[in-house]
Every structure is written in C-alpha cells, then in structure tokens.
Coordinates of C-alpha atoms in Angstrom, one line a residue:
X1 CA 0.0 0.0 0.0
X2 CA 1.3 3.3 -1.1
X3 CA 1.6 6.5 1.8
X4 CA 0.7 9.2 0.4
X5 CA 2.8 11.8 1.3
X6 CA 2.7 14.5 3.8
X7 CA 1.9 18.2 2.5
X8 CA 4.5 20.4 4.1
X9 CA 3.0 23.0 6.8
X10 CA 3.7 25.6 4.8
X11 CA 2.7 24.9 1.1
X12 CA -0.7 25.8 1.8
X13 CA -2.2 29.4 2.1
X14 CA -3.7 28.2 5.6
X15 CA -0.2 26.5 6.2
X16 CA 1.5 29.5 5.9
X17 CA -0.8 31.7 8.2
X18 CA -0.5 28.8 10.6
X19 CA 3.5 28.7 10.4
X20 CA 3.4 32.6 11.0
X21 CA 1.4 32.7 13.8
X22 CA 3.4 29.5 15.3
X23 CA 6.5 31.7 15.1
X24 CA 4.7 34.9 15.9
X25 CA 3.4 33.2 19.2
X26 CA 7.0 31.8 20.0
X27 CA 9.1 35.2 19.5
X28 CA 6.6 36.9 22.0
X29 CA 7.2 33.9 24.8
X30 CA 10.8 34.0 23.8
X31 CA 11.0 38.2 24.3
X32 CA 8.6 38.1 27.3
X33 CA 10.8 35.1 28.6
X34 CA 14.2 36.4 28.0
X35 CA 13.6 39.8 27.3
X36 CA 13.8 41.1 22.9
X37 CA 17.6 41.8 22.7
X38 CA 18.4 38.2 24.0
X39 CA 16.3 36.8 22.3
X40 CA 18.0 35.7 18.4
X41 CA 16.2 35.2 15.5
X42 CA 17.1 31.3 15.9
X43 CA 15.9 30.9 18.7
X44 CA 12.4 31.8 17.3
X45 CA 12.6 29.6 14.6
X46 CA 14.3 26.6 16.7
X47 CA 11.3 27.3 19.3
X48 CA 8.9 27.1 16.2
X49 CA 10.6 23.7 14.6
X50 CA 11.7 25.4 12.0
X51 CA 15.1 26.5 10.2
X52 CA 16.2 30.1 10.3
X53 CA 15.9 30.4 6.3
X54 CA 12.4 29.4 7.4
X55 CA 12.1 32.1 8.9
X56 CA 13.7 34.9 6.6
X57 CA 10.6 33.4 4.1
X58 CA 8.0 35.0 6.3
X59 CA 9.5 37.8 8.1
X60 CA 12.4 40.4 7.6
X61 CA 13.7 40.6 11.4
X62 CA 12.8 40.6 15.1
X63 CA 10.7 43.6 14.7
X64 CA 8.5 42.1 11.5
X65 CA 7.6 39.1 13.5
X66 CA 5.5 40.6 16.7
X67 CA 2.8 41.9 14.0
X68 CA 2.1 38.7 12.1
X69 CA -0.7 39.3 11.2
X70 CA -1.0 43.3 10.3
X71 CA -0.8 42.0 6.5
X72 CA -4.0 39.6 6.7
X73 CA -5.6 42.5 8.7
X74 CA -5.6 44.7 6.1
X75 CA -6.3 42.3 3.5
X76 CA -9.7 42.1 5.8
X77 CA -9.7 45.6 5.6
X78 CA -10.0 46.1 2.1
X79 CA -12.3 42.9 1.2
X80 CA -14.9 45.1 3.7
X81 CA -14.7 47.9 1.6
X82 CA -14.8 46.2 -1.5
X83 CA -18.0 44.0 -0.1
X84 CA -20.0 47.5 1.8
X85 CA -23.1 48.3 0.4
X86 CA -22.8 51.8 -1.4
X87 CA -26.1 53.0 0.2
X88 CA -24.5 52.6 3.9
X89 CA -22.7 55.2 5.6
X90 CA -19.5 55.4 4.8
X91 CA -17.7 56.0 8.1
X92 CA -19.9 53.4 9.6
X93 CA -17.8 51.1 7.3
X94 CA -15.0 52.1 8.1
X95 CA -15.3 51.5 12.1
X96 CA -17.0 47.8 11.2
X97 CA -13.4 47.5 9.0
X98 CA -11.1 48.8 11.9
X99 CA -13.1 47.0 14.6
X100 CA -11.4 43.5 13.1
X101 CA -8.0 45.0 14.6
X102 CA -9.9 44.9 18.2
X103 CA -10.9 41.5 17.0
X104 CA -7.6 40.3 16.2
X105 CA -6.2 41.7 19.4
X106 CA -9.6 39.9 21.9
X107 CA -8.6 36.3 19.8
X108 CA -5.5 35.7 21.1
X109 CA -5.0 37.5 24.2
X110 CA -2.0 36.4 25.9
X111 CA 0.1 37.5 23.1
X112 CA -2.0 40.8 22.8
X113 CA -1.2 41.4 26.4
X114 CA 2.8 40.4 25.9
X115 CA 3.0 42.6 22.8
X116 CA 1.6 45.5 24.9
X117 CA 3.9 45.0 27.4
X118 CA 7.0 44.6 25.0
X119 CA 6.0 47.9 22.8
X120 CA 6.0 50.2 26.2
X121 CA 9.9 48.7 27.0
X122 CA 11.4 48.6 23.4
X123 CA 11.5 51.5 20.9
X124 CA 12.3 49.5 18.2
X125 CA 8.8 47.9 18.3
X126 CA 7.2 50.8 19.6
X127 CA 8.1 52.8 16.5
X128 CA 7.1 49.3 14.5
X129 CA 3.3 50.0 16.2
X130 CA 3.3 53.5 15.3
X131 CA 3.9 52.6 11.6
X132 CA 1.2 49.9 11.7
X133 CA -1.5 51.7 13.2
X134 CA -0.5 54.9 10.6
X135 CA -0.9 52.1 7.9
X136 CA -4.4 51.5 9.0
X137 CA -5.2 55.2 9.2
X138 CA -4.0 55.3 5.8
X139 CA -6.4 52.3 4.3
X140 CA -9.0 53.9 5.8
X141 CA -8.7 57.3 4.7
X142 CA -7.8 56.1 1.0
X143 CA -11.7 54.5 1.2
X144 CA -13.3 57.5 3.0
X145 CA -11.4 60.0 0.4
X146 CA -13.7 57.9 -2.6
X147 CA -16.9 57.5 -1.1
X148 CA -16.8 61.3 0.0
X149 CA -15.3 62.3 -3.4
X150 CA -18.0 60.1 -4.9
X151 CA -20.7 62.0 -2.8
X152 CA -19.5 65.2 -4.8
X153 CA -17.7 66.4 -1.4
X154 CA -15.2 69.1 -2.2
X155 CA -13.3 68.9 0.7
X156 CA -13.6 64.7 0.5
X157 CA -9.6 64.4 1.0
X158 CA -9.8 66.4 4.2
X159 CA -12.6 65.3 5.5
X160 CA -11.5 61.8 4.8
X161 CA -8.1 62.3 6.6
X162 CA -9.8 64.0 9.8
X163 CA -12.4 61.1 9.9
X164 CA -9.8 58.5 9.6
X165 CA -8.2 60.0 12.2
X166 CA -10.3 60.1 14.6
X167 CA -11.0 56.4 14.1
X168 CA -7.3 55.5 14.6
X169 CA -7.6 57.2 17.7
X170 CA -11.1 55.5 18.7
X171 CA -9.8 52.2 18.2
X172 CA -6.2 52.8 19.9
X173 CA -8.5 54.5 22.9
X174 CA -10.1 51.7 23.5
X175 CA -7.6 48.7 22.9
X176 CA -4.9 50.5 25.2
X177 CA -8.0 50.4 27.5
X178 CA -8.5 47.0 27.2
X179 CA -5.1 46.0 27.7
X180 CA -4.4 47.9 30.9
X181 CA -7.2 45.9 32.0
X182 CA -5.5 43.1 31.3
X183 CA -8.4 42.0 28.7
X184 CA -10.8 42.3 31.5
X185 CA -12.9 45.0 30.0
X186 CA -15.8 44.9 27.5
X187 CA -13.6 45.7 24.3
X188 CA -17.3 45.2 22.4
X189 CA -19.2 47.7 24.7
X190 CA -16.0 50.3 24.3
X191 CA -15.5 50.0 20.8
X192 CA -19.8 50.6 20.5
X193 CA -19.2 53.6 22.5
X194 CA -16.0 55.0 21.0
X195 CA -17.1 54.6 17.4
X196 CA -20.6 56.0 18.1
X197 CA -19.2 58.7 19.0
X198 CA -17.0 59.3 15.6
X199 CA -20.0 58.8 14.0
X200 CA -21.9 61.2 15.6
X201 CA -18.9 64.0 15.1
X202 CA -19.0 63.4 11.4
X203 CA -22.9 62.9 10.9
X204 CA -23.3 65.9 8.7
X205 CA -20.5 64.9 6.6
X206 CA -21.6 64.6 2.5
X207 CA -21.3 66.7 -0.1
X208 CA -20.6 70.5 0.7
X209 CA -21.2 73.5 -2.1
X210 CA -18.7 76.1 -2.8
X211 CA -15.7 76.7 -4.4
X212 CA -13.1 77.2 -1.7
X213 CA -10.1 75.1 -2.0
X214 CA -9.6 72.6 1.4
X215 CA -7.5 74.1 4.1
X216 CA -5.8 72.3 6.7
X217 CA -6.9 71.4 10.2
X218 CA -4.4 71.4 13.0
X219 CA -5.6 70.5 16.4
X220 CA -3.5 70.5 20.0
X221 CA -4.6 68.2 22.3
X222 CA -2.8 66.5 25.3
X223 CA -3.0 62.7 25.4
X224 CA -4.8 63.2 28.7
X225 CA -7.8 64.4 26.5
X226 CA -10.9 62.3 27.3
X227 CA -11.9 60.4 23.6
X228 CA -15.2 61.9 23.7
X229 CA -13.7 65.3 23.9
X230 CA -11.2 64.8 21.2
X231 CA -13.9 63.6 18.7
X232 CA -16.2 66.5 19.5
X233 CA -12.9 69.2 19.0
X234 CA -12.2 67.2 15.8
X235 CA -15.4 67.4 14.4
X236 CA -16.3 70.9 15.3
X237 CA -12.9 71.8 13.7
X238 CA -13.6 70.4 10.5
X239 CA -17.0 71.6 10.2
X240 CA -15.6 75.0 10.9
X241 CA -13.2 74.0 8.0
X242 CA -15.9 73.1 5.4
X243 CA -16.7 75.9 2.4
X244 CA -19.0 78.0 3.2

C-alpha cells in the first residue's frame, strides 16, 4: 500500500498563516521570557521547529515578527470595503473595517497582552506600532477620500483624513484600555461607545457646495484628553473647516 505523502505545513495558504502565527506566538514567549535583545532570530525559529531560512521566508527581522498578522488584517480591511453596500454610511464602514483589529487583538490575548507590554519597554517595536497603526489610518482614509469624493464632497480628501483619524484614535482608545485591563474590559461595549461617538462628530458629513479650495486642520490636544472630547474638537474643527 502506497503512503501518500505528507503536505509540508507551509505549502498551503492556511499553512503558511499557521506557520506565522506559530513563530509569531514563539518570539513573543521568547522576548517576554528572555527579554527582545536576547532573544535571536534562531531561537524563534528553533522554538517554532523550523530553520532560520524558514524564517527569513516569512518575516524580515525581530521587529517584523510581533505583527504577524498586520498583513492579513488589512487584506480584511479592504475585502470590507470592496463588499460595503454603497447606500451605507460610509464612516460606519470604516469603524466595522477597523473593529477587526480589536478583533484580532480579543482572539488571542495572551500574546496581545505580551506585545503591549513589550511595545512600552522597546522603541524599536514601539516605533514598529506607530507605523502599523498609521498604515491602518492610511487604508482607511484612501476609502473614505472615494466614497466622500464620490458624494460630490469638495473637501472629500480632508474630510476623509480628519475622519480617519479620529477612528485611529477610537480604536487605539479603546484597545490600550482594554489591555491595561488586562483584557478584563468589554472591548465590544467600548468599541460601540467609542465609534458612536466618531459617527456622531462626522454625521453631517456629504457633499458641501462652494468653491473654496480645502485648508488644513491642525488641532493641540494633550494625550490626557478624554476620547469623547477629542472627537467632539475634531469634528467641530472640521465643520468650521468646510466651504461655506
């Protein structure tokens, strides 16, 4: 009788996510264990049974590998866009779209609460955060900037670049909330709350007459600012922005 033989972990497109996570999940042990800078990249891959040119397939270095899954994310991301129905609101979308970061972090959160940890003692992977939550921002402003352009909105790239901010800063709200809880919190109720409140701030946004080119919001806040005063500054400033 003939074996038949074994499909490598991964050769598959659900092998591959599953290799991944299995050396995401080990580097974060290994860092929280031994702390990041003793921690070598072959040590990851030995921890995750694989070689170290294994591991140069999936990721670039030690930094790459505590955000596994920021790629997949934003695949999500987009396939909610592509999927919304035109007729719904667009920043509605776009908190439903973020939200599966909140998701991502609530599925697996031992490693959520280790990467927290680890991004607040390293500033190599703090600054690797920054640039992955600005990556989201950007995704999401790049859909808001169409569907308000498409609305006839002349001030659709501001607009969308103020509402996408203010959704970064929802989401981050309420997951750094959620983590100094130590995942004890509600993260659903929060992020209902939080994003409610964007939505409110930019309910009168749609398509504005006039022939003023858009300006440029700035605003100051302290990171002390309550969330719900934030959004309501943000809004008022961009309405106050809007031709008139």
């Amino acid at each position: 009788m003939t074996e038949t033989p074994r499909t490598r972990v991964g050769a598959t497109p659900a092998g591959r996510r599953q290799l991944r996570r299995a050396l995401a999940t080990a580097a974060v042990d290994l860092f929280a264990a031994n702390g990041y800078e003793a921690t070598t990249i072959d040590d990851i891959a030995a921890a995750a049974g694989v070689g170290r040119r294994t591991f140069f397939r999936y990721f670039d270095s030690k930094d790459d590998v505590l955000f596994a899954n920021h790629d997949e994310i934003v695949a999500e991301m987009e396939q909610v866009f592509e999927t919304a129905d035109p007729a719904r609101d667009p920043i509605e979308v776009a908190t439903a779209a973020v939200s599966l970061v909140l998701e991502s972090y609530a599925a697996e959160l031992d490693v959520s609460l280790k990467r927290f940890t680890l991004t607040r003692t390293v500033p190599s992977l703090r600054d690797k955060e920054v640039a992955t939550v600005d990556r989201y921002q950007r995704v999401l402003a790049r859909y808001l900037q169409d569907r308000f352009a498409a609305a006839g909105d002349e001030a659709a790239t501001l607009r969308a670049a103020v509402a996408a901010a203010a959704i970064a800063a929802a989401n981050n709200h309420v997951l750094r909330r959620w983590l100094r809880s130590g995942g004890r919190d509600d993260i659903e109720a929060a992020a209902t709350e939080a994003f409610t409140l964007v939505a409110d701030a930019f309910r009168t946004s749609g398509a504005s007459s006039g022939e003023a080119e858009p300006g440029t919001v700035v605003a100051v806040l302290s990171t002390a600012t309550p969330l719900h005063e934030v959004v309501t500054r943000i809004g008022a400033a961009l309405r106050d922005a809007e031709p008139r």
